[in-house]
Tab-separated table of C-alpha atoms and ligand atoms in Angstrom:
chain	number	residue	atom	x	y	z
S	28	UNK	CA	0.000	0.000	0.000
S	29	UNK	CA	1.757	4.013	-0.751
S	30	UNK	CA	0.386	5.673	1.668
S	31	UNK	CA	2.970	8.760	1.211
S	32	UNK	CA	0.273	10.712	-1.197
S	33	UNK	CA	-1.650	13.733	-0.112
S	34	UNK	CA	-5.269	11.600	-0.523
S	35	UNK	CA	-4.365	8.737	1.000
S	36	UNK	CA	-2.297	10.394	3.943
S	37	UNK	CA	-5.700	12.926	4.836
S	38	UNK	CA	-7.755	9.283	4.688
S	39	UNK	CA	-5.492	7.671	7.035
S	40	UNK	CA	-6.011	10.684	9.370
S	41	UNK	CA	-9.674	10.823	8.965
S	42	UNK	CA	-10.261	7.662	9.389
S	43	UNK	CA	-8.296	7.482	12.629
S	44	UNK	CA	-10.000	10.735	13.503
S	45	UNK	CA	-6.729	12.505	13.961
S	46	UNK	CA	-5.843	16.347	13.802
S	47	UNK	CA	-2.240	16.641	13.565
S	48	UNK	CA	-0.512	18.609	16.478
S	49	UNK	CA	1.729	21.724	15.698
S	50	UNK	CA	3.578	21.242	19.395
S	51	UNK	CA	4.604	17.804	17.642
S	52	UNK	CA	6.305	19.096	14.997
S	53	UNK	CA	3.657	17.421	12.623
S	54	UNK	CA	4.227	17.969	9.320
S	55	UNK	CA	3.980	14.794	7.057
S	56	UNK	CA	6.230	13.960	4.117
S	57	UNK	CA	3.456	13.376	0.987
S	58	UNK	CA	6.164	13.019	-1.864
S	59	UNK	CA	7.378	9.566	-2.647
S	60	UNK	CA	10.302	11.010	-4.821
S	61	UNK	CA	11.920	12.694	-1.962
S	62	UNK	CA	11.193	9.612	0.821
S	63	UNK	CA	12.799	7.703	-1.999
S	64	UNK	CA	15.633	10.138	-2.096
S	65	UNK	CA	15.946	10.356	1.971
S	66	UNK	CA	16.152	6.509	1.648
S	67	UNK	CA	18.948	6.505	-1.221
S	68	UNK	CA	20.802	8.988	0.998
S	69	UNK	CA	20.855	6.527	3.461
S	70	UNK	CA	22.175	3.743	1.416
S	71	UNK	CA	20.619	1.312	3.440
S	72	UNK	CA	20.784	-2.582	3.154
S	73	UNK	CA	19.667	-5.493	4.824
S	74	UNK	CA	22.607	-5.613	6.975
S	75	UNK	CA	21.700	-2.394	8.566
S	76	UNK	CA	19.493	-1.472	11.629
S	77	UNK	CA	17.837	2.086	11.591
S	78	UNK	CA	16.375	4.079	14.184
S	79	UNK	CA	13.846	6.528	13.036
S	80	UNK	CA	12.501	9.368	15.319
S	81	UNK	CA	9.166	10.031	15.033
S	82	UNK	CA	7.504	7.913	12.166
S	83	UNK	CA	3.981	9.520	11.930
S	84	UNK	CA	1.596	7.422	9.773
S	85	UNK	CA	5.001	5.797	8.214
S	86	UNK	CA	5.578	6.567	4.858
S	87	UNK	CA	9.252	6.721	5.454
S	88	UNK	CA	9.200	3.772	7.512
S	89	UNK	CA	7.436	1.784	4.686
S	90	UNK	CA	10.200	2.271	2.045
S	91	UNK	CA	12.765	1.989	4.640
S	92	UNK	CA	11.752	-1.279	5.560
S	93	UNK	CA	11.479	-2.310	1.502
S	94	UNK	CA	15.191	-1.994	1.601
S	95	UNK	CA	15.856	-4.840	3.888
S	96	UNK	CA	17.363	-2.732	6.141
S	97	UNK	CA	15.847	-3.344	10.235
S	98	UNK	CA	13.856	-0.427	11.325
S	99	UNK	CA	13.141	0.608	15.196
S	100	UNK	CA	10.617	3.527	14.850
S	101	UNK	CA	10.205	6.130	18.166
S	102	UNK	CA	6.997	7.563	18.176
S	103	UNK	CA	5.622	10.118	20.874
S	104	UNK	CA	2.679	10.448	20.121
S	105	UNK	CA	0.251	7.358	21.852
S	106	UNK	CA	-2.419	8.279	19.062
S	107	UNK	CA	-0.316	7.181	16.053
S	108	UNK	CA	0.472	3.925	17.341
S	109	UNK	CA	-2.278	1.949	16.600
S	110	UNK	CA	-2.524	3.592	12.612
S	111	UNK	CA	1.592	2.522	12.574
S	112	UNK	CA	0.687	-1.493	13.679
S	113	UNK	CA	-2.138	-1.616	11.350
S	114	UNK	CA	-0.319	0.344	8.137
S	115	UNK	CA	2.878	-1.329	8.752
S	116	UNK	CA	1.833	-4.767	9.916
S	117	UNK	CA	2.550	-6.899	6.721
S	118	UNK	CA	6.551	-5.981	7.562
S	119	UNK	CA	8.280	-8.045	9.861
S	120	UNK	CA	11.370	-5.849	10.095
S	121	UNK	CA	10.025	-3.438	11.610
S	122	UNK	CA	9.577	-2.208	15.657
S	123	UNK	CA	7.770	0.163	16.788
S	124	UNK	CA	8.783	2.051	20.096
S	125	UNK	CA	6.503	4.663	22.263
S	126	UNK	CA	8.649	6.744	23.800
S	127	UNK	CA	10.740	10.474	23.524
S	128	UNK	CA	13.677	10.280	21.616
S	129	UNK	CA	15.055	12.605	23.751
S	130	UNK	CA	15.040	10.267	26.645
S	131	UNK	CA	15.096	6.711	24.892
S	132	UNK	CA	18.500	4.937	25.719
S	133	UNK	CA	19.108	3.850	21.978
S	134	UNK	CA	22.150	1.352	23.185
S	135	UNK	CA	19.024	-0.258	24.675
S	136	UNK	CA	17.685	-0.921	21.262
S	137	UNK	CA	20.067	-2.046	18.919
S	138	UNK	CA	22.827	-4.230	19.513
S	139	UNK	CA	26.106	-2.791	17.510
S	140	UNK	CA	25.773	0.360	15.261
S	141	UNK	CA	22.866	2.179	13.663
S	142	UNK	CA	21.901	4.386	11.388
S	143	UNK	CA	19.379	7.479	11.662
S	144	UNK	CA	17.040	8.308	9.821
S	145	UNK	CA	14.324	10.758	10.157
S	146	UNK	CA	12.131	13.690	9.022
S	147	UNK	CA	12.538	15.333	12.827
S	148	UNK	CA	10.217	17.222	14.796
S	149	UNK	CA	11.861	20.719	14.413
S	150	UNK	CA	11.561	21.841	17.960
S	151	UNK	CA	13.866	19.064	19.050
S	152	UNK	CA	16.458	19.251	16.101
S	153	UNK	CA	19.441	20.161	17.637
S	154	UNK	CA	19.011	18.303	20.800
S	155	UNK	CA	18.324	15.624	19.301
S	156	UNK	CA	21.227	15.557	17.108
S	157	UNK	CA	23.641	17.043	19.593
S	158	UNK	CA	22.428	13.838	21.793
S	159	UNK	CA	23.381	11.162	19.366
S	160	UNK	CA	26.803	12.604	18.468
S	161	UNK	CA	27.891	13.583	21.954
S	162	UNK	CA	26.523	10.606	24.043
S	163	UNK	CA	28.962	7.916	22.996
S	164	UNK	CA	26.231	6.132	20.842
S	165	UNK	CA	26.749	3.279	18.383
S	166	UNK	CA	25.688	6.311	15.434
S	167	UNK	CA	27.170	5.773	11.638
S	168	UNK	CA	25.194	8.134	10.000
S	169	UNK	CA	22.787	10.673	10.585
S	170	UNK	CA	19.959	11.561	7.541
S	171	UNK	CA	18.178	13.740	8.826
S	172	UNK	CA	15.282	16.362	7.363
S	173	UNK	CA	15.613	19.907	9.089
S	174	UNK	CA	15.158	23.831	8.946
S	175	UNK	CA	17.348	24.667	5.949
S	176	UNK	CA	18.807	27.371	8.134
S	177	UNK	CA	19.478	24.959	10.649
S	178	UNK	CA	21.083	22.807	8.337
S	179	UNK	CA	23.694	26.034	6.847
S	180	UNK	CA	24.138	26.239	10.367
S	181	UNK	CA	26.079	23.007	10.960
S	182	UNK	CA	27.701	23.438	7.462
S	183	UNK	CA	29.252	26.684	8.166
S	184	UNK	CA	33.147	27.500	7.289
S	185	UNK	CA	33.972	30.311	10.038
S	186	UNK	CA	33.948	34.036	8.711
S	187	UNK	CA	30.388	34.042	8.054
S	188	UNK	CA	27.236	34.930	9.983
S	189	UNK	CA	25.945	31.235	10.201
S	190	UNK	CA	29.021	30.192	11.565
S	191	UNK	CA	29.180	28.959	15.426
S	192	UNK	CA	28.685	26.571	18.149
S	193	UNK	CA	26.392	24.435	16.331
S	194	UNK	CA	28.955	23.871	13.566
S	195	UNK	CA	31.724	23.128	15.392
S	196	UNK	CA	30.055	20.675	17.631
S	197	UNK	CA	28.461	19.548	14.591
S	198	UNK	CA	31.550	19.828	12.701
S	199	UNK	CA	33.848	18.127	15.347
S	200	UNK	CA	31.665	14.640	15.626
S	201	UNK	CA	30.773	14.141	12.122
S	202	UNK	CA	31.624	15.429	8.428
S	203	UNK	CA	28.142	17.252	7.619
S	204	UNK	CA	26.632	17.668	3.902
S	205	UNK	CA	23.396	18.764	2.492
S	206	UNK	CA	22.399	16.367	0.352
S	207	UNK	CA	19.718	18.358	-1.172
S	208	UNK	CA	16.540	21.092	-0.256
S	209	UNK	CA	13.048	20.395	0.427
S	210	UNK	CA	10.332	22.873	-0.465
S	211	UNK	CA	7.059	23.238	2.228
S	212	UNK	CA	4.285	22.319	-0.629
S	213	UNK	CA	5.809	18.246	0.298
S	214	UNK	CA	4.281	18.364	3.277
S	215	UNK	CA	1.040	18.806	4.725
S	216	UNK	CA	0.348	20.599	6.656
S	217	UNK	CA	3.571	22.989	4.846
S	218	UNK	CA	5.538	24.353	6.778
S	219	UNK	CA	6.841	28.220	7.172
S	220	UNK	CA	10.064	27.961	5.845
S	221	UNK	CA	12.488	25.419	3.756
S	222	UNK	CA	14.023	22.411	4.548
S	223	UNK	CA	17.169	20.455	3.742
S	224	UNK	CA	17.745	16.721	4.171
S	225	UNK	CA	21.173	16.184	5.542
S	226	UNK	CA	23.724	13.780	5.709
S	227	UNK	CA	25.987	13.719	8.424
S	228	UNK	CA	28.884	10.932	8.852
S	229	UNK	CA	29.687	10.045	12.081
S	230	UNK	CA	33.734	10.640	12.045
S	231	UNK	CA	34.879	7.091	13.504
S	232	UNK	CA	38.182	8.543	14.755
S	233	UNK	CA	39.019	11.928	16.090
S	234	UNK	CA	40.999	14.180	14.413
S	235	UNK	CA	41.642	17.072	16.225
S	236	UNK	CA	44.084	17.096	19.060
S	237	UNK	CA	42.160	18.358	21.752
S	238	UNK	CA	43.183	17.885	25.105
S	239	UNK	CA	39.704	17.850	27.435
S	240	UNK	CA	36.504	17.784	25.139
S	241	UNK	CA	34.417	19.697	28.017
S	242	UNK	CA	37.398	22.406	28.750
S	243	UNK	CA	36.957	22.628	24.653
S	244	UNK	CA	33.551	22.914	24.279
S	245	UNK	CA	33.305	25.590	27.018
S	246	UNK	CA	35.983	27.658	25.519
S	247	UNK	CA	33.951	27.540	21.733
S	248	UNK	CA	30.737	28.005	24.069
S	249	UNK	CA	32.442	31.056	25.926
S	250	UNK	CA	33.921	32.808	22.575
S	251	UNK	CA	30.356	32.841	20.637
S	252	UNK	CA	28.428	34.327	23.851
S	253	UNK	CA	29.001	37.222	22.490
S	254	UNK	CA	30.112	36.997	18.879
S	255	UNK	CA	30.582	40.902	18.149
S	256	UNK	CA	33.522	41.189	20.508
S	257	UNK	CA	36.681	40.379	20.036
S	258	UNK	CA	38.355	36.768	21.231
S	259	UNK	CA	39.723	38.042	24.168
S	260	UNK	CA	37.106	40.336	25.506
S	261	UNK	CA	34.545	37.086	25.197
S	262	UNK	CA	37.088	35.080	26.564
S	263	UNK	CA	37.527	37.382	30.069
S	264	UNK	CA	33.252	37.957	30.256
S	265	UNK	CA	32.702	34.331	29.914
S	266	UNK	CA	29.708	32.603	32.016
S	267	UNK	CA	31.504	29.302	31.545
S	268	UNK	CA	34.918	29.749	32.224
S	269	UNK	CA	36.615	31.495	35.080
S	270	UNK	CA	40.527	32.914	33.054
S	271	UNK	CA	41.994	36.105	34.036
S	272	UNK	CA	42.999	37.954	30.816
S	273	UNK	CA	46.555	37.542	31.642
S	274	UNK	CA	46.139	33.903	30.979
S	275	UNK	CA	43.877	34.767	28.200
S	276	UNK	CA	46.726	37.116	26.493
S	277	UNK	CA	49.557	34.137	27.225
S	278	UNK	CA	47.423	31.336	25.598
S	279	UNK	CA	46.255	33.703	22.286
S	280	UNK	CA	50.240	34.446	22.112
S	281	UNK	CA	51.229	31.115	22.590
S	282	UNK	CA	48.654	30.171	19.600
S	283	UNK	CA	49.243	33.017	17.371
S	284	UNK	CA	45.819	34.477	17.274
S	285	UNK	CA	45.947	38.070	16.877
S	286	UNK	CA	43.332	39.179	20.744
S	287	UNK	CA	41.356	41.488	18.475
S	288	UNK	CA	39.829	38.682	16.298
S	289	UNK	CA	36.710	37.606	16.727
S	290	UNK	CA	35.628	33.719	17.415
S	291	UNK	CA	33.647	33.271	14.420
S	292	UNK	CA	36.725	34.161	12.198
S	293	UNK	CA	38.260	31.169	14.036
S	294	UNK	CA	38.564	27.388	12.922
S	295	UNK	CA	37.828	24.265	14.668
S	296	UNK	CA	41.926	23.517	14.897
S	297	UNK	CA	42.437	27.151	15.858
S	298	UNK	CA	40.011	26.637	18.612
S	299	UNK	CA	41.501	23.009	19.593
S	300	UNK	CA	44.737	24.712	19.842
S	301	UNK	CA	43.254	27.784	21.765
S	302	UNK	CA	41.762	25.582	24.572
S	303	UNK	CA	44.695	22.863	24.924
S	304	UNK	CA	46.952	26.490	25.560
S	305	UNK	CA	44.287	27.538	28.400
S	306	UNK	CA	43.655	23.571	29.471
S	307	UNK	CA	47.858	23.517	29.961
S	308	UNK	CA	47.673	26.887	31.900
S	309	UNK	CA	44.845	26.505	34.217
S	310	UNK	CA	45.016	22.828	34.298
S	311	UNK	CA	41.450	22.767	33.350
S	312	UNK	CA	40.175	24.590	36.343
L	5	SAM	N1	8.013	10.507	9.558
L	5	SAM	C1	6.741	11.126	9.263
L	5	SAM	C2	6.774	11.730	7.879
L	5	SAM	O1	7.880	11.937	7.373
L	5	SAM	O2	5.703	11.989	7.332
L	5	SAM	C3	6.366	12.188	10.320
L	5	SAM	C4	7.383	13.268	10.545
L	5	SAM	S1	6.811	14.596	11.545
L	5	SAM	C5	7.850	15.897	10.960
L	5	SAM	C6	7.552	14.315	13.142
L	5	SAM	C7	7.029	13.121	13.935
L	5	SAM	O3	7.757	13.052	15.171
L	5	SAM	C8	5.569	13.171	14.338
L	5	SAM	O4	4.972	11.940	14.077
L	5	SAM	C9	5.590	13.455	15.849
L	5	SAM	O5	4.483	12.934	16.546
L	5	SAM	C10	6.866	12.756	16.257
L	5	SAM	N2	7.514	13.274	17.478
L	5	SAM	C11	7.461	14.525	17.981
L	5	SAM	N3	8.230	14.623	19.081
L	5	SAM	C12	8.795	13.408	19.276
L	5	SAM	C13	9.682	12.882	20.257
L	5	SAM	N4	10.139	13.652	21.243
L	5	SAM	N5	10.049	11.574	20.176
L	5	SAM	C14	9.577	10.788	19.160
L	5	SAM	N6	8.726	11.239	18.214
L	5	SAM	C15	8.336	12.526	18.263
């Protein structure tokens, strides 16, 4: 059965007597040619397991399971799971989970690594995302649809405005692409602005040197607080870190960063440097 069509997806609902939530980030994929283009950016097979967050009625789900591939599909909302077990019950690969992928333990679910795959909620985008890449999860890849602007966000080379702490902690766990944009008429109910499906690969191996991850993140954190001052003003007002600008002054030195620069002219080696020169100084503290 397609049920990723604008008819059939409003007959599902009706049927089930269901109006779709806004606070759930409900908005419903209703084009087979991109689902089969989220899928093919997947490159899924029938040795994989996915995890997909938030399945809806699922369309994606559907063709993800035609691939072979084992799907575990979170859904929040208790409503949807009784349309999901009787749309999706002629699959056998195929689980479905209530729960809130923000608290689900996914090492819980899958045995060995996973894949992601999902059309997201957008209110829980980057948490969600930030979750799987910092938590030590079994994550490959991440395909994810998103807020286009989100998604320029985490593809950002420093010097420009979209450039910050999302891409670097983006940046630093995985090498992010777009793979292509999404317009809102693909959706019902549309949404306000564009999206992007993107494809992030989880990097198996660091390769920055960076001497505490935290101490790191807090200094990146700490230089974008407030991104129209210079590098070492941020660095002395910071809420996260406690560095008298002496230090501050002996660390830029030490890394050759000229104090009046600002953070968002700075790259992610630049930065790993920076904090590994305050981590050796304050020893972290
Ligand atoms: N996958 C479907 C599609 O592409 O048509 C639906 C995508 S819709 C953008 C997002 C889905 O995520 C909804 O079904 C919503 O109920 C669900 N959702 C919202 N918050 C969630 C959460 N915290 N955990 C799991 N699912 C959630």
């Amino acid at each position: 059965m397609e049920i990723a069509n604008p008819s059939n997806t409003k007959d599902i609902l009706s049927k089930h007597n269901l109006q779709l939530k806004k606070s759930l980030g409900q908005n419903f994929l209703i084009d087979n040619n991109i689902l089969n283009k989220i899928v093919e950016t997947a490159e899924l097979t029938e040795d994989d397991t996915v995890i997909e967050i938030g399945p809806g009625i699922g369309s994606l789900t559907q063709k993800m399971a035609e691939t072979g591939a084992k799907v575990i599909a979170i859904e929040l909302d208790n409503r949807l799971i009784p349309v999901l077990k009787e749309s999706l019950n002629v699959y056998n690969n195929i689980e479905i989970v209530h729960g809130d992928a923000l608290d689900v333990d996914f090492s819980e679910l899958v045995d060995g690594s996973f894949k992601l795959v999902a059309n997201l909620p957008y209110y829980i985008t980057t948490p969600i995302i930030m979750r799987l890449l910092e938590e030590g999860f079994d994550v490959e890849k991440i395909v994810v649809m998103i807020q286009k602007e989100v998604g320029e966000r985490m593809v950002a080379s420093p010097g420009g405005k979209d450039y910050g702490v999302l891409s670097i902690g983006v940046q630093y766990h995985s090498n992010p692409e777009i793979a292509f944009v999404v317009p809102p008429t693909v959706f019902i109910p549309q949404p306000k602005v564009e999206s992007v499906v993107m494809d992030l690969k989880v990097k198996e191996e660091q390769n920055l040197e960076v001497l505490d991850e935290e101490f790191f993140f807090k200094v990146v954190k700490s230089a974008f607080h407030q991104r129209r001052k210079t590098i070492r003003n941020s660095l002395s007002k910071a809420p996260y870190l406690n560095l008298n600008r002496d230090l501050i002054d002996q660390a830029l030195e030490e890394v050759g960063i000229d104090p009046r620069r600002r953070a968002e002219k700075l790259s992610i080696e630049t930065f790993a440097q920076l904090s590994n020169a305050l981590f050796n100084l304050t020893g972290g503290e």
